[in-house]
Coordinates of C-alpha atoms in Angstrom, one line a residue:
Chain Z
M5 CA -11.4 -71.1 -31.1
I6 CA -11.9 -71.6 -27.4
T7 CA -8.3 -70.7 -26.7
A8 CA -8.6 -67.4 -28.7
L9 CA -11.8 -66.5 -26.8
L10 CA -10.2 -67.4 -23.5
I11 CA -7.3 -65.0 -24.3
L12 CA -9.8 -62.3 -25.4
H13 CA -11.7 -62.9 -22.1
G14 CA -8.4 -62.4 -20.2
L15 CA -7.5 -59.2 -22.1
F16 CA -10.9 -57.6 -21.6
A17 CA -10.6 -58.6 -17.9
V18 CA -7.2 -56.8 -17.7
A19 CA -8.7 -53.6 -19.2
L20 CA -11.6 -53.9 -16.8
L21 CA -9.2 -54.3 -13.8
G22 CA -7.4 -51.1 -14.9
G23 CA -10.7 -49.1 -15.1
I24 CA -12.2 -50.2 -11.8
T25 CA -8.9 -50.0 -9.9
H26 CA -8.4 -46.4 -11.1
Q27 CA -11.9 -45.5 -10.2
T28 CA -11.7 -47.1 -6.8
I29 CA -8.4 -45.4 -5.9
S30 CA -9.7 -42.0 -7.0
V31 CA -12.9 -42.5 -4.9
F32 CA -11.1 -43.4 -1.7
F33 CA -8.0 -41.1 -1.9
S34 CA -8.3 -37.4 -2.2
S35 CA -6.4 -36.0 -5.1
R36 CA -2.8 -34.7 -4.5
K37 CA -1.1 -31.9 -6.2
G38 CA 2.0 -32.4 -8.3
S39 CA 3.2 -34.5 -11.1
S40 CA 4.2 -37.6 -9.1
F41 CA 2.6 -41.0 -9.9
P42 CA 0.4 -41.1 -6.8
A43 CA -0.8 -37.5 -7.6
K44 CA -1.7 -38.4 -11.2
L45 CA -3.3 -41.7 -10.0
T46 CA -5.6 -40.0 -7.4
S47 CA -6.5 -37.0 -9.5
V48 CA -8.4 -38.9 -12.3
T49 CA -12.1 -38.0 -12.7
A50 CA -13.7 -41.2 -11.3
A51 CA -17.1 -40.8 -13.0
V52 CA -15.7 -41.0 -16.5
Y53 CA -14.7 -44.7 -15.9
T54 CA -18.3 -45.8 -15.3
R55 CA -19.5 -46.5 -18.8
A56 CA -16.2 -48.2 -19.7
V57 CA -16.4 -50.4 -16.6
I58 CA -20.0 -51.4 -17.5
V59 CA -19.2 -52.1 -21.1
L60 CA -16.0 -54.1 -20.3
Y61 CA -17.8 -56.0 -17.5
L62 CA -20.6 -57.0 -19.9
I63 CA -18.1 -58.1 -22.7
T64 CA -15.9 -60.0 -20.2
F65 CA -19.0 -61.6 -18.7
V66 CA -20.4 -62.7 -22.1
L67 CA -17.1 -64.1 -23.3
G68 CA -16.8 -66.0 -20.0
G69 CA -20.3 -67.4 -20.6
V70 CA -19.2 -68.5 -24.1
I71 CA -16.2 -70.4 -22.9
Y72 CA -17.9 -71.7 -19.7
P73 CA -19.2 -75.0 -21.3
A74 CA -15.7 -75.9 -22.4
Y75 CA -14.5 -75.4 -18.8
R76 CA -17.5 -77.4 -17.5
V77 CA -16.8 -80.4 -19.7
A78 CA -13.0 -80.5 -19.8
V79 CA -11.5 -78.5 -16.9
R80 CA -13.9 -79.1 -14.1
T81 CA -14.0 -82.8 -14.8
W82 CA -10.2 -82.9 -14.6
L83 CA -10.2 -80.8 -11.3
E84 CA -12.6 -83.3 -9.8
T85 CA -10.5 -86.3 -10.9
A86 CA -7.4 -84.6 -9.5
R87 CA -9.3 -84.0 -6.3
L88 CA -8.4 -80.2 -6.4
W89 CA -11.6 -79.3 -4.6
A90 CA -10.4 -75.9 -3.4
F91 CA -9.7 -74.8 -7.0
S92 CA -13.0 -76.2 -8.2
G93 CA -14.8 -74.4 -5.4
S94 CA -12.9 -71.2 -6.2
F95 CA -14.5 -71.2 -9.6
E96 CA -17.9 -71.9 -8.1
V97 CA -17.4 -68.8 -5.8
K98 CA -16.2 -66.7 -8.8
E99 CA -19.3 -67.8 -10.9
Q100 CA -21.7 -66.7 -8.2
I101 CA -20.0 -63.4 -7.2
V102 CA -19.4 -62.1 -10.7
T103 CA -23.1 -62.8 -11.4
I104 CA -24.1 -60.8 -8.3
G105 CA -21.7 -58.1 -9.7
L106 CA -23.7 -58.2 -13.0
G107 CA -26.9 -57.5 -11.1
M108 CA -25.2 -54.5 -9.3
L109 CA -24.3 -52.8 -12.6
P110 CA -27.7 -51.0 -13.1
F111 CA -27.4 -49.5 -9.6
Y112 CA -23.7 -48.7 -10.1
W113 CA -24.6 -46.9 -13.3
H114 CA -27.4 -44.9 -11.6
I115 CA -25.2 -43.7 -8.6
W116 CA -22.4 -42.5 -11.0
R117 CA -24.7 -40.5 -13.2
Q118 CA -23.6 -37.0 -13.7
P119 CA -24.0 -34.5 -12.0
L120 CA -23.1 -36.7 -9.0
D121 CA -25.8 -36.8 -6.3
K122 CA -24.4 -36.3 -2.8
Q123 CA -26.9 -38.6 -1.2
Y124 CA -25.2 -41.5 -3.0
S125 CA -21.6 -40.7 -2.0
T126 CA -21.4 -43.6 0.6
A127 CA -23.2 -46.0 -1.8
R128 CA -20.8 -44.9 -4.6
K129 CA -17.8 -45.8 -2.5
L130 CA -19.1 -49.1 -1.3
T131 CA -20.5 -50.3 -4.6
T132 CA -17.3 -49.3 -6.5
F133 CA -15.2 -51.0 -3.8
M134 CA -17.3 -54.2 -4.0
L135 CA -17.1 -54.3 -7.8
C136 CA -13.4 -53.8 -7.5
L137 CA -13.1 -56.8 -5.2
I138 CA -15.4 -58.9 -7.4
I139 CA -13.4 -58.1 -10.5
W140 CA -10.0 -58.7 -8.8
S141 CA -11.0 -62.0 -7.2
G142 CA -12.6 -63.2 -10.5
F143 CA -9.5 -62.3 -12.4
L144 CA -7.1 -64.0 -9.9
V145 CA -9.2 -67.2 -9.8
G146 CA -9.5 -67.3 -13.6
H147 CA -5.8 -66.7 -14.0
V148 CA -4.9 -69.5 -11.6
L149 CA -7.4 -72.0 -13.1
N150 CA -6.1 -71.1 -16.6
N151 CA -2.6 -72.3 -15.4
I152 CA -3.8 -75.1 -13.2
R153 CA -2.4 -78.0 -15.1
G154 CA 1.0 -76.3 -15.2
L155 CA 0.8 -75.6 -11.5
F156 CA -0.7 -78.8 -10.2
G157 CA -0.7 -81.2 -13.2
Q158 CA 2.1 -83.4 -12.0
Chain Y
M24 CA -39.6 -48.7 -17.8
I25 CA -37.8 -48.7 -14.4
E26 CA -36.8 -45.3 -13.0
G27 CA -33.2 -44.9 -12.0
R28 CA -34.1 -44.3 -8.4
L29 CA -35.6 -47.8 -8.2
L30 CA -32.4 -49.5 -9.4
S31 CA -31.2 -50.2 -5.9
L32 CA -34.3 -52.3 -5.5
F33 CA -33.5 -54.1 -8.7
S34 CA -29.9 -54.9 -7.8
G35 CA -30.9 -56.1 -4.3
A36 CA -33.7 -58.2 -5.7
F37 CA -31.4 -59.7 -8.4
A38 CA -28.9 -60.8 -5.7
L39 CA -31.6 -62.3 -3.5
I40 CA -33.4 -64.1 -6.2
Y41 CA -30.2 -65.3 -7.8
F42 CA -29.2 -66.9 -4.4
I43 CA -32.6 -68.5 -4.1
A44 CA -32.5 -69.8 -7.8
V45 CA -29.0 -71.3 -7.1
E46 CA -29.9 -72.9 -3.8
W47 CA -33.2 -74.4 -5.0
N48 CA -32.0 -74.9 -8.6
L49 CA -34.7 -72.8 -10.3
A50 CA -33.1 -72.4 -13.7
A51 CA -35.2 -70.9 -16.5
I52 CA -33.2 -72.8 -19.0
T53 CA -30.7 -75.7 -18.9
Y54 CA -27.7 -76.3 -21.2
H55 CA -26.3 -79.7 -21.9
P56 CA -22.7 -78.9 -23.1
R57 CA -21.9 -82.4 -24.4
L58 CA -25.0 -82.5 -26.5
K59 CA -24.9 -78.7 -27.2
E60 CA -28.6 -78.7 -26.4
W61 CA -30.8 -76.0 -24.7
V62 CA -33.8 -77.0 -22.7
I63 CA -36.4 -74.7 -21.2
G64 CA -36.7 -75.1 -17.5
T65 CA -34.6 -77.1 -15.0
D66 CA -33.6 -80.4 -16.7
T67 CA -31.7 -83.4 -15.2
P68 CA -28.3 -84.2 -16.6
K69 CA -28.3 -86.4 -19.8
T70 CA -25.0 -87.3 -21.4
G71 CA -22.5 -85.5 -19.2
P72 CA -23.2 -82.6 -16.9
A73 CA -26.1 -80.1 -17.2
M74 CA -25.4 -76.4 -16.8
Y75 CA -27.9 -74.3 -14.9
W76 CA -25.9 -71.0 -14.6
F77 CA -27.5 -69.4 -17.7
G78 CA -30.9 -70.3 -16.4
W79 CA -30.3 -68.9 -12.9
I80 CA -29.2 -65.6 -14.4
I81 CA -32.5 -65.4 -16.4
T82 CA -34.5 -66.4 -13.4
A83 CA -32.8 -63.6 -11.3
A84 CA -33.1 -60.9 -14.0
V85 CA -36.8 -61.6 -14.8
G86 CA -37.6 -62.0 -11.1
A87 CA -35.8 -58.7 -10.1
F88 CA -37.6 -56.9 -12.9
V89 CA -41.0 -58.2 -11.8
V90 CA -40.3 -57.4 -8.1
T91 CA -39.2 -53.9 -9.0
L92 CA -42.3 -53.3 -11.0
F93 CA -44.4 -54.8 -8.3
C94 CA -42.8 -52.6 -5.6
R95 CA -43.0 -49.4 -7.7
P96 CA -46.3 -48.1 -6.1
M97 CA -44.7 -48.4 -2.6
F98 CA -42.0 -46.0 -3.6
R99 CA -44.1 -43.4 -5.4
D100 CA -43.3 -40.6 -3.0
N101 CA -40.0 -41.8 -1.6
D102 CA -36.9 -43.6 -2.9
P103 CA -36.1 -47.1 -1.8
P104 CA -33.1 -47.2 0.6
T105 CA -29.8 -47.1 -1.3
W106 CA -28.3 -49.9 0.8
F107 CA -30.6 -52.3 -1.0
G108 CA -28.2 -51.9 -4.0
W109 CA -25.0 -52.9 -2.1
F110 CA -25.8 -54.4 1.3
V111 CA -28.2 -57.1 0.0
P112 CA -25.6 -58.3 -2.7
L113 CA -22.9 -58.2 0.1
V114 CA -25.0 -60.5 2.3
M115 CA -25.8 -62.8 -0.6
M116 CA -22.1 -63.1 -1.4
A117 CA -21.4 -64.0 2.2
L118 CA -24.1 -66.6 2.1
F119 CA -22.6 -68.1 -1.1
G120 CA -19.3 -68.2 0.6
Y121 CA -20.9 -70.2 3.4
S122 CA -22.9 -72.5 1.2
L123 CA -19.8 -73.3 -0.9
S124 CA -17.4 -73.6 2.0
G125 CA -17.6 -77.4 1.7
F126 CA -15.2 -77.3 -1.3
F127 CA -12.5 -75.8 0.9
L128 CA -13.1 -78.0 4.0
R129 CA -12.6 -81.4 2.3

């Protein structure tokens, strides 16, 4: 059951990564004309990703919370026995920054409400970029820890 | 309940209170994963580790809600600065990085 939830957690995280990355790219790069990949990538309407990002963040976060006790009992204990402090610490950092990201979601939702308010344009860029970094770092740390015994189990 | 324009205040307060809750271990609830037992408040470990993360989130969410409601009259005629919503969380993330740096320096 935990393995199934872990895979589900990872799949939702991948969808979330896609949404926030597209939104961040379209916020920072002005849209180009043409049918090339960069043109299509930068010409998406950034605001339409907001609800999807919030819903996916919440689902991924809740699933992470459900599987966290199994990590705490089985994986972290093993990490400490193996003296892999940096990896144990990486999870601690992930835990704290994704929670701060959770607290930023109401503000993120407000500044992306349509019609977009010009006074929030800087906050929109910075908040979206920060959430993008939070989600990417959380994903990478989770992915490495998921494979930790294969990588460092010998 | 909370107007949208006050949400920068909520997000900033959430990050700040969450940092305080973690550093001073002010968890609203504690979970004992080996016993599968929930306890209200900050409890000491029993059999196996105690998990405070769920409690810290509740402390931060309730605290931020109360702070936002409390500060509401101060921002009746003007909006709170938007940087509350991103700069305060950014600073708290940096502080977490510093407070957890011991894991990477062993």
